[in-house]
């Protein structure tokens, strides 16, 4: 998902062909107005694949396994609604991490006391605080940039890192649920009684279930490895970029406690709200960029 060559390509100093392009990452949506959206064809393709997986995983599990099993009283309502809740939260965290500005650079007037440590970006000429990087795909400087993720077609930065972690967690839970349900469907659940066995999607469900098995087990391990890596970075207090540039910068004895690390990431508020991808994040330290 992340490799050193891509990272260095995205953050390397600009050459003479660089063009100053800023604030072009938005589209106008009816009723919603202008929202953040990175204009990158590769990113759109990758993000579409994630959405296609979500649609396929959710609806094939729902119509082939869950609804027939629920109508036959093979599964109870907490399983049924629990799956729908995880699926909805997965989609919302994807949209939140994809469609929010990853790290708007505050203006001097907002941060007068810290501006002495700032530097000027050589690509977009914007003054920026420490730990910011210019992303060539997003064509903007991103505060506390972690990395650019093509799968969400956006950077992961100060403002959407918590939503990205939620996405990894919910995508893992969704994939694990689908995987377990497919296993139960094959070997434990009895043949459905109340469903229409002549319906096309029931009669020919074997191949969609094989495909779901392969996709869900693959996604489950990918999400688990990404979440584990991100979790280590977070308790180390370093971004993915910083650890790639200076891997020896972390002393394992100095890892922060989980609670403090995630409080810094998710902002103020009760722990229960750390799990929800909606609502406004209130940074624990308004001047996060000064904490190196
Ligand atoms: Zn810049
Ligand atoms: Zn980016």
XYZ file of N, CA and C in Angstrom, residues 16-268:
759
model
N 12.022 22.584 -11.808
C 11.590 23.807 -12.474
C 10.239 23.672 -13.178
N 9.825 22.427 -13.432
C 8.555 22.250 -14.135
C 7.350 22.317 -13.214
N 7.629 22.413 -11.913
C 6.499 22.452 -10.989
C 5.652 23.696 -11.192
N 4.387 23.494 -11.091
C 3.462 24.605 -11.251
C 2.730 24.803 -9.942
N 2.582 26.045 -9.566
C 1.871 26.323 -8.328
C 0.384 26.092 -8.558
N -0.129 25.030 -7.899
C -1.548 24.716 -8.052
C -2.117 24.460 -6.669
N -2.950 25.339 -6.213
C -3.478 25.176 -4.878
C -4.991 25.372 -4.896
N -5.626 24.848 -3.872
C -7.047 25.058 -3.661
C -7.899 24.636 -4.855
N -7.433 23.614 -5.590
C -8.242 23.121 -6.702
C -8.932 21.825 -6.330
N -8.738 21.380 -5.094
C -9.284 20.096 -4.688
C -10.692 20.221 -4.132
N -11.599 20.689 -4.923
C -12.971 20.766 -4.446
C -13.930 20.650 -5.626
N -15.099 20.141 -5.332
C -16.157 20.074 -6.347
C -17.437 20.603 -5.718
N -18.329 21.043 -6.582
C -19.597 21.562 -6.082
C -20.646 20.464 -6.182
N -21.294 20.176 -5.050
C -22.306 19.125 -4.994
C -23.652 19.773 -4.659
N -24.704 19.448 -5.412
C -26.015 20.020 -5.099
C -26.410 19.740 -3.651
N -26.941 20.701 -2.993
C -27.390 20.665 -1.591
C -26.234 20.754 -0.589
N -25.089 20.161 -0.916
C -23.967 20.172 0.027
C -23.035 21.360 -0.189
N -23.077 21.912 -1.383
C -22.158 23.009 -1.689
C -20.807 22.471 -2.114
N -19.744 23.220 -1.801
C -18.410 22.842 -2.246
C -17.773 21.904 -1.219
N -17.300 20.735 -1.681
C -16.653 19.790 -0.760
C -15.263 19.438 -1.289
N -14.414 18.976 -0.370
C -13.042 18.606 -0.724
C -13.065 17.336 -1.574
N -12.391 17.368 -2.703
C -12.298 16.183 -3.565
C -11.051 16.329 -4.427
N -10.119 15.387 -4.285
C -8.849 15.487 -5.002
C -9.049 15.095 -6.471
N -8.616 15.970 -7.367
C -8.786 15.721 -8.801
C -7.604 14.893 -9.310
N -7.679 13.586 -9.079
C -6.592 12.695 -9.465
C -7.206 11.420 -10.047
N -6.924 11.141 -11.320
C -7.598 10.023 -11.994
C -7.230 8.678 -11.365
N -5.943 8.515 -10.993
C -5.538 7.253 -10.365
C -6.246 7.073 -9.016
N -6.302 8.136 -8.251
C -6.968 8.080 -6.951
C -8.448 7.767 -7.082
N -9.089 8.349 -8.086
C -10.515 8.075 -8.302
C -10.738 6.597 -8.615
N -9.827 6.013 -9.421
C -9.946 4.598 -9.771
C -9.795 3.715 -8.537
N -8.761 3.996 -7.735
C -8.515 3.201 -6.528
C -9.683 3.332 -5.544
N -10.141 4.563 -5.342
C -11.248 4.780 -4.396
C -12.517 4.100 -4.896
N -12.711 4.064 -6.219
C -13.882 3.370 -6.783
C -13.814 1.877 -6.490
N -12.601 1.312 -6.512
C -12.437 -0.114 -6.184
C -12.850 -0.378 -4.738
N -12.480 0.537 -3.828
C -12.854 0.367 -2.422
C -14.370 0.420 -2.278
N -14.983 1.385 -2.972
C -16.444 1.498 -2.905
C -17.115 0.257 -3.497
N -16.555 -0.257 -4.596
C -17.126 -1.460 -5.231
C -17.033 -2.643 -4.270
N -15.907 -2.753 -3.557
C -15.769 -3.837 -2.580
C -16.821 -3.694 -1.482
N -17.017 -2.458 -1.013
C -18.008 -2.236 0.041
C -19.408 -2.632 -0.448
N -19.765 -2.198 -1.647
C -21.094 -2.517 -2.195
C -21.249 -4.034 -2.340
N -20.244 -4.681 -2.921
C -20.331 -6.126 -3.143
C -20.384 -6.885 -1.807
N -19.475 -6.552 -0.902
C -19.407 -7.248 0.386
C -20.679 -7.082 1.190
N -21.193 -5.873 1.224
C -22.380 -5.610 2.027
C -23.614 -6.277 1.434
N -23.863 -6.046 0.143
C -25.136 -6.494 -0.421
C -25.167 -7.993 -0.722
N -24.040 -8.590 -1.084
C -24.062 -10.042 -1.290
C -24.252 -10.760 0.049
N -23.605 -10.265 1.103
C -23.794 -10.868 2.433
C -25.238 -10.689 2.885
N -25.759 -9.498 2.643
C -27.107 -9.180 3.101
C -28.163 -10.046 2.415
N -28.134 -10.095 1.073
C -29.221 -10.764 0.343
C -29.062 -12.279 0.267
N -27.833 -12.765 0.282
C -27.648 -14.222 0.134
C -27.584 -14.926 1.490
N -27.043 -14.234 2.505
C -26.874 -14.914 3.803
C -27.809 -14.350 4.879
N -27.704 -13.037 5.125
C -28.338 -12.475 6.322
C -29.869 -12.494 6.266
N -30.452 -11.965 5.188
C -31.915 -11.864 5.150
C -32.575 -13.248 5.182
N -32.120 -14.219 4.359
C -32.730 -15.563 4.468
C -32.552 -16.178 5.865
N -31.355 -16.013 6.454
C -31.104 -16.612 7.774
C -31.930 -15.920 8.858
N -32.105 -14.622 8.718
C -32.895 -13.870 9.705
C -34.366 -14.262 9.610
N -34.880 -14.404 8.385
C -36.287 -14.792 8.211
C -36.541 -16.220 8.702
N -35.529 -17.051 8.637
C -35.671 -18.444 9.123
C -35.379 -18.573 10.612
N -35.083 -17.440 11.268
C -34.701 -17.431 12.698
C -33.415 -18.218 12.955
N -32.558 -18.301 11.955
C -31.257 -18.964 12.146
C -30.293 -18.030 12.868
N -30.424 -16.734 12.616
C -29.603 -15.753 13.337
C -30.520 -14.785 14.076
N -29.999 -14.171 15.131
C -30.801 -13.240 15.934
C -30.615 -11.808 15.412
N -31.455 -10.909 15.896
C -31.427 -9.533 15.396
C -30.111 -8.792 15.698
N -29.422 -9.046 16.844
C -28.153 -8.318 17.047
C -27.124 -8.606 15.944
N -27.114 -9.844 15.438
C -26.168 -10.177 14.361
C -26.541 -9.412 13.097
N -27.833 -9.422 12.798
C -28.335 -8.769 11.583
C -28.051 -7.257 11.612
N -28.498 -6.606 12.694
C -28.326 -5.141 12.752
C -26.874 -4.749 13.050
N -26.163 -5.627 13.745
C -24.745 -5.353 14.008
C -23.945 -5.279 12.712
N -24.244 -6.190 11.795
C -23.552 -6.171 10.501
C -23.880 -4.889 9.736
N -25.168 -4.524 9.747
C -25.565 -3.302 9.032
C -24.904 -2.066 9.640
N -24.791 -2.045 10.974
C -24.165 -0.898 11.643
C -22.688 -0.786 11.269
N -21.971 -1.904 11.318
C -20.543 -1.891 10.962
C -20.371 -1.451 9.511
N -21.238 -1.953 8.638
C -21.152 -1.583 7.225
C -21.381 -0.082 7.028
N -22.396 0.461 7.719
C -22.695 1.896 7.589
C -21.540 2.741 8.123
N -20.968 2.339 9.267
C -19.852 3.091 9.841
C -18.615 3.017 8.950
N -18.442 1.884 8.290
C -17.320 1.724 7.370
C -17.450 2.709 6.202
N -18.649 2.801 5.653
C -18.868 3.726 4.536
C -18.690 5.180 4.983
N -19.222 5.497 6.164
C -19.122 6.880 6.636
C -17.682 7.286 6.918
N -16.903 6.365 7.496
C -15.495 6.699 7.773
C -14.713 6.831 6.467
N -15.098 6.051 5.465
C -14.454 6.195 4.154
C -14.743 7.579 3.563
N -16.016 7.973 3.608
C -16.388 9.279 3.051
C -15.739 10.411 3.851
N -15.686 10.248 5.166
C -15.096 11.300 6.003
C -13.600 11.456 5.711
N -12.896 10.336 5.608
C -11.452 10.435 5.372
C -11.148 10.872 3.936
N -12.056 10.548 3.018
C -11.812 10.866 1.615
C -12.208 12.291 1.246
N -13.275 12.781 1.866
C -13.854 14.054 1.428
C -13.605 15.200 2.397
N -12.651 15.050 3.315
C -12.353 16.182 4.191
C -10.925 16.649 3.935
N -10.727 17.934 4.108
C -9.383 18.481 3.918
C -8.446 17.836 4.932
N -7.380 17.184 4.483
C -6.557 16.396 5.423
C -5.787 17.231 6.444
N -5.513 18.472 6.137
C -4.751 19.273 7.102
C -4.561 20.689 6.613
N -5.578 21.479 6.807
C -5.487 22.862 6.343
C -4.389 23.591 7.108
N -3.585 24.319 6.370
C -2.511 25.093 7.016
C -3.118 26.350 7.624
N -2.960 26.531 8.938
C -3.528 27.739 9.560
C -2.771 28.989 9.101
N -3.417 30.095 9.178
C -2.774 31.350 8.765
C -1.930 31.902 9.908
N -1.074 32.836 9.565
C -0.235 33.472 10.588
C -1.073 34.049 11.730
N -2.167 34.684 11.360
C -2.963 35.362 12.383
C -3.535 34.371 13.393
N -3.730 33.104 12.951
C -4.271 32.101 13.867
C -3.184 31.543 14.779
N -1.935 31.703 14.416
C -0.848 31.034 15.127
C 0.355 31.943 15.304
N 0.124 33.162 15.665
C 1.200 34.148 15.704
C 2.373 33.719 16.595
N 2.055 33.023 17.706
C 3.120 32.716 18.660
C 4.078 31.636 18.161
N 3.679 30.858 17.165
C 4.529 29.755 16.724
C 5.158 29.978 15.352
N 4.881 31.114 14.764
C 5.231 31.288 13.361
C 6.740 31.361 13.116
N 7.555 31.540 14.172
C 9.001 31.632 13.968
C 9.597 30.315 13.450
N 8.929 29.208 13.723
C 9.451 27.910 13.283
C 8.970 27.534 11.879
N 8.187 28.380 11.286
C 7.606 28.027 9.998
C 8.621 28.161 8.872
N 8.312 27.470 7.782
C 9.159 27.588 6.594
C 8.242 27.782 5.381
N 8.847 28.182 4.274
C 8.035 28.407 3.077
C 8.122 27.198 2.149
N 6.978 26.728 1.698
C 6.949 25.600 0.762
C 7.501 26.067 -0.584
N 8.412 25.252 -1.153
C 9.038 25.661 -2.415
C 8.161 25.366 -3.630
N 7.051 24.669 -3.403
C 6.162 24.369 -4.528
C 4.991 25.343 -4.610
N 4.300 25.502 -3.467
C 3.117 26.378 -3.508
C 3.370 27.714 -2.823
N 4.600 27.900 -2.309
C 5.017 29.175 -1.714
C 4.241 29.549 -0.457
N 3.548 28.597 0.130
C 2.783 28.903 1.339
C 3.661 28.740 2.573
N 3.490 29.623 3.542
C 4.186 29.444 4.814
C 3.489 28.307 5.568
N 4.313 27.427 6.171
C 3.717 26.246 6.809
C 4.457 25.888 8.085
N 3.763 25.261 9.041
C 4.394 24.884 10.314
C 5.237 23.624 10.170
N 6.045 23.295 11.181
C 6.833 22.053 11.146
C 5.933 20.837 10.970
N 6.484 19.799 10.366
C 5.816 18.515 10.114
C 4.825 18.571 8.958
N 4.749 19.725 8.278
C 3.881 19.796 7.096
C 4.682 19.349 5.882
N 3.980 18.814 4.902
C 4.619 18.423 3.643
C 3.716 18.824 2.492
N 4.344 19.041 1.349
C 3.553 19.318 0.158
C 3.281 17.995 -0.553
N 2.028 17.715 -0.844
C 1.665 16.495 -1.577
C 1.405 16.870 -3.026
N 2.098 16.199 -3.926
C 1.950 16.536 -5.341
C 0.630 16.039 -5.915
N 0.108 14.977 -5.354
C -1.180 14.504 -5.880
C -2.319 15.415 -5.411
N -2.245 15.836 -4.155
C -3.286 16.741 -3.641
C -3.014 18.192 -4.043
N -1.781 18.476 -4.463
C -1.368 19.819 -4.866
C -1.630 20.840 -3.765
N -1.265 20.449 -2.541
C -1.394 21.371 -1.417
C -0.456 20.927 -0.300
N -0.147 21.857 0.588
C 0.593 21.496 1.784
C -0.391 20.924 2.794
N 0.033 19.885 3.488
C -0.839 19.197 4.440
C -0.180 19.219 5.813
N -0.918 19.691 6.793
C -0.363 19.774 8.145
C -0.263 18.385 8.771
N 0.867 18.099 9.375
C 1.194 16.782 9.953
C 0.776 15.666 8.992
N 1.338 15.747 7.776
C 0.997 14.760 6.752
C 1.551 13.383 7.122
N 0.685 12.385 7.081
C 1.125 11.013 7.370
C 1.574 10.335 6.066
N 0.703 10.287 5.097
C 1.043 9.778 3.769
C -0.124 10.073 2.839
N 0.105 9.928 1.531
C -1.009 10.042 0.587
C -1.534 8.640 0.325
N -2.825 8.448 0.522
C -3.422 7.122 0.329
C -4.300 7.136 -0.931
N -3.893 6.443 -1.999
C -4.727 6.435 -3.205
C -6.068 5.740 -2.998
N -6.135 4.848 -2.004
C -7.379 4.094 -1.781
C -8.497 4.976 -1.255
N -8.150 6.106 -0.658
C -9.198 7.063 -0.266
C -9.109 8.315 -1.135
N -8.183 8.305 -2.103
C -7.964 9.446 -2.990
C -7.766 10.733 -2.194
N -6.924 10.656 -1.173
C -6.700 11.830 -0.329
C -5.441 11.609 0.501
N -4.924 12.695 1.036
C -3.839 12.558 1.999
C -4.415 12.178 3.356
N -3.577 11.574 4.173
C -3.931 11.353 5.570
C -3.111 12.365 6.362
N -3.811 13.284 7.007
C -3.109 14.345 7.728
C -3.747 14.629 9.068
N -3.424 15.774 9.616
C -3.861 16.118 10.969
C -5.384 16.042 11.140
N -6.112 16.429 10.112
C -7.560 16.565 10.247
C -8.354 15.288 9.971
N -7.775 14.330 9.260
C -8.571 13.131 8.928
C -7.877 11.823 9.306
N -6.791 11.918 10.081
C -6.085 10.701 10.473
C -6.987 9.804 11.339
N -7.769 10.422 12.210
C -8.649 9.623 13.069
C -9.701 8.877 12.227
N -10.228 9.540 11.176
C -11.214 8.880 10.313
C -10.566 7.746 9.522
N -9.298 7.927 9.165
C -8.578 6.873 8.453
C -8.399 5.645 9.353
N -8.085 5.873 10.628
C -7.962 4.750 11.563
C -9.304 4.045 11.749
N -10.383 4.843 11.802
C -11.715 4.232 11.901
C -12.005 3.380 10.670
N -11.628 3.902 9.506
C -11.857 3.154 8.268
C -11.129 1.804 8.301
N -9.871 1.804 8.751
C -9.120 0.548 8.836
C -9.811 -0.423 9.792
N -10.268 0.113 10.933
C -10.902 -0.748 11.939
C -12.230 -1.298 11.421
N -13.060 -0.433 10.837
C -14.374 -0.899 10.378
C -14.264 -1.785 9.140
N -13.312 -1.502 8.268
C -13.120 -2.366 7.095
C -12.665 -3.754 7.552
N -11.837 -3.787 8.607
C -11.415 -5.076 9.158
C -12.620 -5.819 9.749
N -13.429 -5.111 10.547
C -14.592 -5.755 11.170
C -15.595 -6.234 10.120
N -15.802 -5.406 9.081
C -16.743 -5.778 8.023
C -16.250 -7.025 7.283
N -14.971 -7.051 6.963
C -14.409 -8.201 6.244
C -14.451 -9.456 7.106
N -14.127 -9.291 8.393
C -14.150 -10.447 9.290
C -15.572 -10.981 9.436
N -16.550 -10.068 9.551
C -17.957 -10.497 9.661
C -18.381 -11.245 8.414
N -18.047 -10.702 7.235
C -18.426 -11.352 5.979
C -17.770 -12.723 5.878
N -16.498 -12.802 6.281
C -15.776 -14.077 6.215
C -16.437 -15.125 7.120
N -16.757 -14.738 8.356
C -17.375 -15.685 9.297
C -18.752 -16.119 8.788
N -19.527 -15.144 8.259
C -20.866 -15.478 7.766
C -20.802 -16.418 6.550
N -19.812 -16.221 5.696
C -19.666 -17.137 4.551
C -19.344 -18.545 5.046
N -18.471 -18.642 6.039
C -18.143 -19.953 6.606
C -19.388 -20.622 7.193
N -20.168 -19.837 7.942
C -21.397 -20.387 8.531
C -22.384 -20.793 7.437
N -22.448 -19.965 6.401
C -23.371 -20.235 5.290
C -23.031 -21.566 4.614
N -21.736 -21.839 4.447
C -21.309 -23.077 3.781
C -21.480 -24.315 4.662
N -21.147 -24.179 5.939
C -21.014 -25.386 6.752
C -21.948 -25.507 7.960
N -22.585 -24.434 8.373
C -23.378 -24.507 9.605
C -24.866 -24.240 9.362
N -25.180 -23.154 8.652
C -26.589 -22.801 8.479
C -27.311 -23.872 7.647
N -28.563 -24.210 8.044
C -29.349 -25.142 7.210
C -29.826 -24.439 5.937
N -30.279 -25.216 4.967
C -30.838 -24.638 3.749
C -32.006 -23.725 4.118
N -32.092 -22.601 3.467
C -33.152 -21.651 3.838
C -34.526 -22.230 3.482
N -35.481 -21.933 4.361
C -36.834 -22.471 4.196
C -37.760 -21.417 3.595
N -37.675 -20.215 4.139
C -38.633 -19.180 3.725
C -38.216 -18.450 2.450
N -36.963 -18.609 2.022
C -36.512 -17.844 0.847
C -36.997 -18.512 -0.447
N -37.000 -17.738 -1.500
C -37.378 -18.254 -2.821
C -36.146 -18.903 -3.458
N -36.090 -20.223 -3.437
C -34.880 -20.910 -3.915
C -34.706 -20.828 -5.422
N -35.766 -20.389 -6.084
C -35.665 -20.234 -7.534
C -35.175 -18.845 -7.929
N -35.082 -17.965 -6.939
C -34.589 -16.608 -7.242
C -33.157 -16.713 -7.777
N -32.826 -15.897 -8.769
C -31.542 -16.014 -9.458
C -30.358 -15.920 -8.489
N -30.429 -14.932 -7.575
C -29.273 -14.707 -6.697
C -29.131 -15.785 -5.632
N -30.206 -16.569 -5.370
C -30.099 -17.695 -4.434
C -29.646 -18.953 -5.189
N -30.227 -19.141 -6.367
C -29.937 -20.340 -7.158
C -28.469 -20.383 -7.592
N -27.915 -19.211 -7.910
C -26.531 -19.144 -8.393
C -25.620 -18.450 -7.384
N -25.843 -18.716 -6.121
C -25.106 -17.970 -5.086
C -23.717 -18.541 -4.808
N -23.419 -19.730 -5.305
C -22.164 -20.381 -4.926
C -20.933 -19.582 -5.365
N -20.933 -19.072 -6.618
C -19.753 -18.336 -7.097
C -19.602 -16.972 -6.439
N -20.690 -16.232 -6.274
C -20.546 -14.984 -5.495
C -20.020 -15.222 -4.085
N -20.384 -16.364 -3.484
C -19.896 -16.653 -2.132
C -18.405 -17.012 -2.136
N -17.967 -17.739 -3.163
C -16.525 -18.021 -3.283
C -15.738 -16.719 -3.445
N -16.273 -15.839 -4.289
C -15.597 -14.553 -4.509
C -15.561 -13.732 -3.217
N -16.675 -13.741 -2.501
C -16.719 -13.000 -1.235
C -15.731 -13.578 -0.228
N -15.599 -14.890 -0.221
C -14.631 -15.545 0.665
C -13.214 -15.034 0.384
N -12.845 -15.014 -0.907
C -11.488 -14.579 -1.286
C -11.268 -13.104 -0.968
N -12.259 -12.271 -1.319
C -12.111 -10.833 -1.081
C -12.040 -10.516 0.403
N -12.919 -11.147 1.182
C -12.985 -10.802 2.605
C -11.734 -11.250 3.351
N -11.201 -12.427 3.032
C -10.002 -12.886 3.763
C -8.787 -12.042 3.368
N -8.733 -11.640 2.107
C -7.642 -10.778 1.647
C -7.714 -9.416 2.327
N -8.901 -8.837 2.329
C -9.081 -7.514 2.932
C -8.841 -7.549 4.435
N -9.242 -8.637 5.064
C -9.077 -8.768 6.509
C -7.597 -8.679 6.899
N -6.742 -9.400 6.192
C -5.314 -9.377 6.531
C -4.657 -8.050 6.151
N -5.115 -7.460 5.034
C -4.562 -6.156 4.657
C -4.882 -5.093 5.701
N -6.129 -5.066 6.134
C -6.548 -4.058 7.113
C -5.861 -4.283 8.460
N -5.704 -5.551 8.824
C -5.055 -5.840 10.104
C -3.597 -5.364 10.091
N -2.889 -5.630 8.997
C -1.488 -5.218 8.935
C -1.356 -3.695 8.890
N -2.244 -3.040 8.135
C -2.194 -1.577 8.085
C -2.531 -0.952 9.435
N -3.548 -1.502 10.098
C -3.943 -0.958 11.403
C -2.809 -1.127 12.411
N -2.169 -2.295 12.389
C -1.064 -2.546 13.322
C 0.083 -1.564 13.077
N 0.419 -1.347 11.797
C 1.488 -0.414 11.470
C 1.141 1.010 11.901
N -0.074 1.421 11.601
C -0.506 2.762 11.980
C -0.546 2.921 13.501
N -0.993 1.885 14.184
C -1.063 1.936 15.652
C 0.344 2.151 16.236
N 1.319 1.445 15.686
C 2.700 1.619 16.167
C 3.173 3.060 15.924
N 2.892 3.581 14.723
C 3.294 4.957 14.411
C 2.677 5.946 15.391
N 1.413 5.709 15.701
C 0.689 6.660 16.562
C 1.258 6.659 17.978
N 1.513 5.474 18.531
C 2.055 5.465 19.897
C 3.529 5.894 19.906
N 4.167 5.835 18.712
C 5.546 6.341 18.628
C 5.560 7.857 18.444
N 4.382 8.442 18.175
C 4.305 9.890 17.991
C 4.956 10.356 16.700
N 5.020 9.489 15.701
C 5.647 9.826 14.422
C 4.694 9.502 13.288
N 4.827 10.237 12.200
C 4.011 9.939 11.022
C 4.713 8.869 10.179
N 3.964 8.322 9.217
C 4.554 7.320 8.311
C 5.735 7.918 7.554
N 5.589 9.152 7.093
C 6.676 9.812 6.357
C 7.916 9.959 7.222
N 7.721 10.414 8.453
C 8.864 10.630 9.352
C 9.589 9.330 9.657
N 8.829 8.241 9.832
C 9.468 6.957 10.139
C 10.157 6.361 8.921
N 9.652 6.688 7.716
C 10.323 6.198 6.512
C 11.623 6.951 6.273
N 11.615 8.226 6.589
C 12.822 9.024 6.381
C 13.858 8.729 7.478
N 13.381 8.588 8.737
C 14.297 8.289 9.860
C 13.752 7.132 10.680
N 13.928 5.898 10.201
C 13.362 4.742 10.912
C 13.945 4.545 12.309
N 15.174 5.014 12.522
C 15.818 4.779 13.824
C 15.492 5.875 14.823
N 14.526 6.710 14.465
C 14.218 7.868 15.296
C 13.407 7.518 16.536
N 12.939 6.261 16.632
C 12.031 5.895 17.721
C 12.731 4.952 18.689
N 12.703 5.324 19.950
C 13.194 4.432 20.984
C 11.985 3.668 21.537
N 11.986 2.316 21.393
C 10.814 1.541 21.844
C 10.466 1.794 23.311
N 11.450 2.208 24.099
C 11.171 2.454 25.523
C 10.369 3.738 25.724
N 10.343 4.570 24.697
C 9.682 5.867 24.847
C 8.335 5.938 24.144
N 7.760 4.786 23.850
C 6.441 4.802 23.212
C 5.415 5.348 24.204
N 4.489 6.161 23.682
C 3.480 6.767 24.542
C 2.436 5.736 24.945
N 1.647 6.098 25.955
C 0.528 5.235 26.314
C -0.563 5.377 25.261
N -1.289 4.278 25.027
C -2.319 4.253 23.974
C -3.336 5.368 24.160
N -3.813 5.526 25.391
C -4.877 6.508 25.627
C -4.420 7.911 25.223
N -3.221 8.292 25.676
C -2.718 9.637 25.356
C -2.516 9.813 23.858
N -2.011 8.771 23.204
C -1.756 8.855 21.764
C -3.043 9.039 20.988
N -4.043 8.250 21.336
C -5.305 8.325 20.593
C -6.108 9.577 20.963
N -5.902 10.073 22.159
C -6.585 11.317 22.533
C -6.037 12.469 21.698
N -4.740 12.426 21.464
C -4.130 13.456 20.617
C -4.635 13.336 19.177
N -4.831 12.100 18.734
C -5.278 11.857 17.352
C -6.757 12.210 17.163
N -7.585 11.777 18.110
C -9.041 11.918 17.938
C -9.580 13.222 18.504
N -8.819 13.893 19.334
C -9.253 15.175 19.863
C -10.014 15.050 21.165
N -10.570 16.172 21.598
C -11.304 16.198 22.855
C -12.613 15.430 22.698
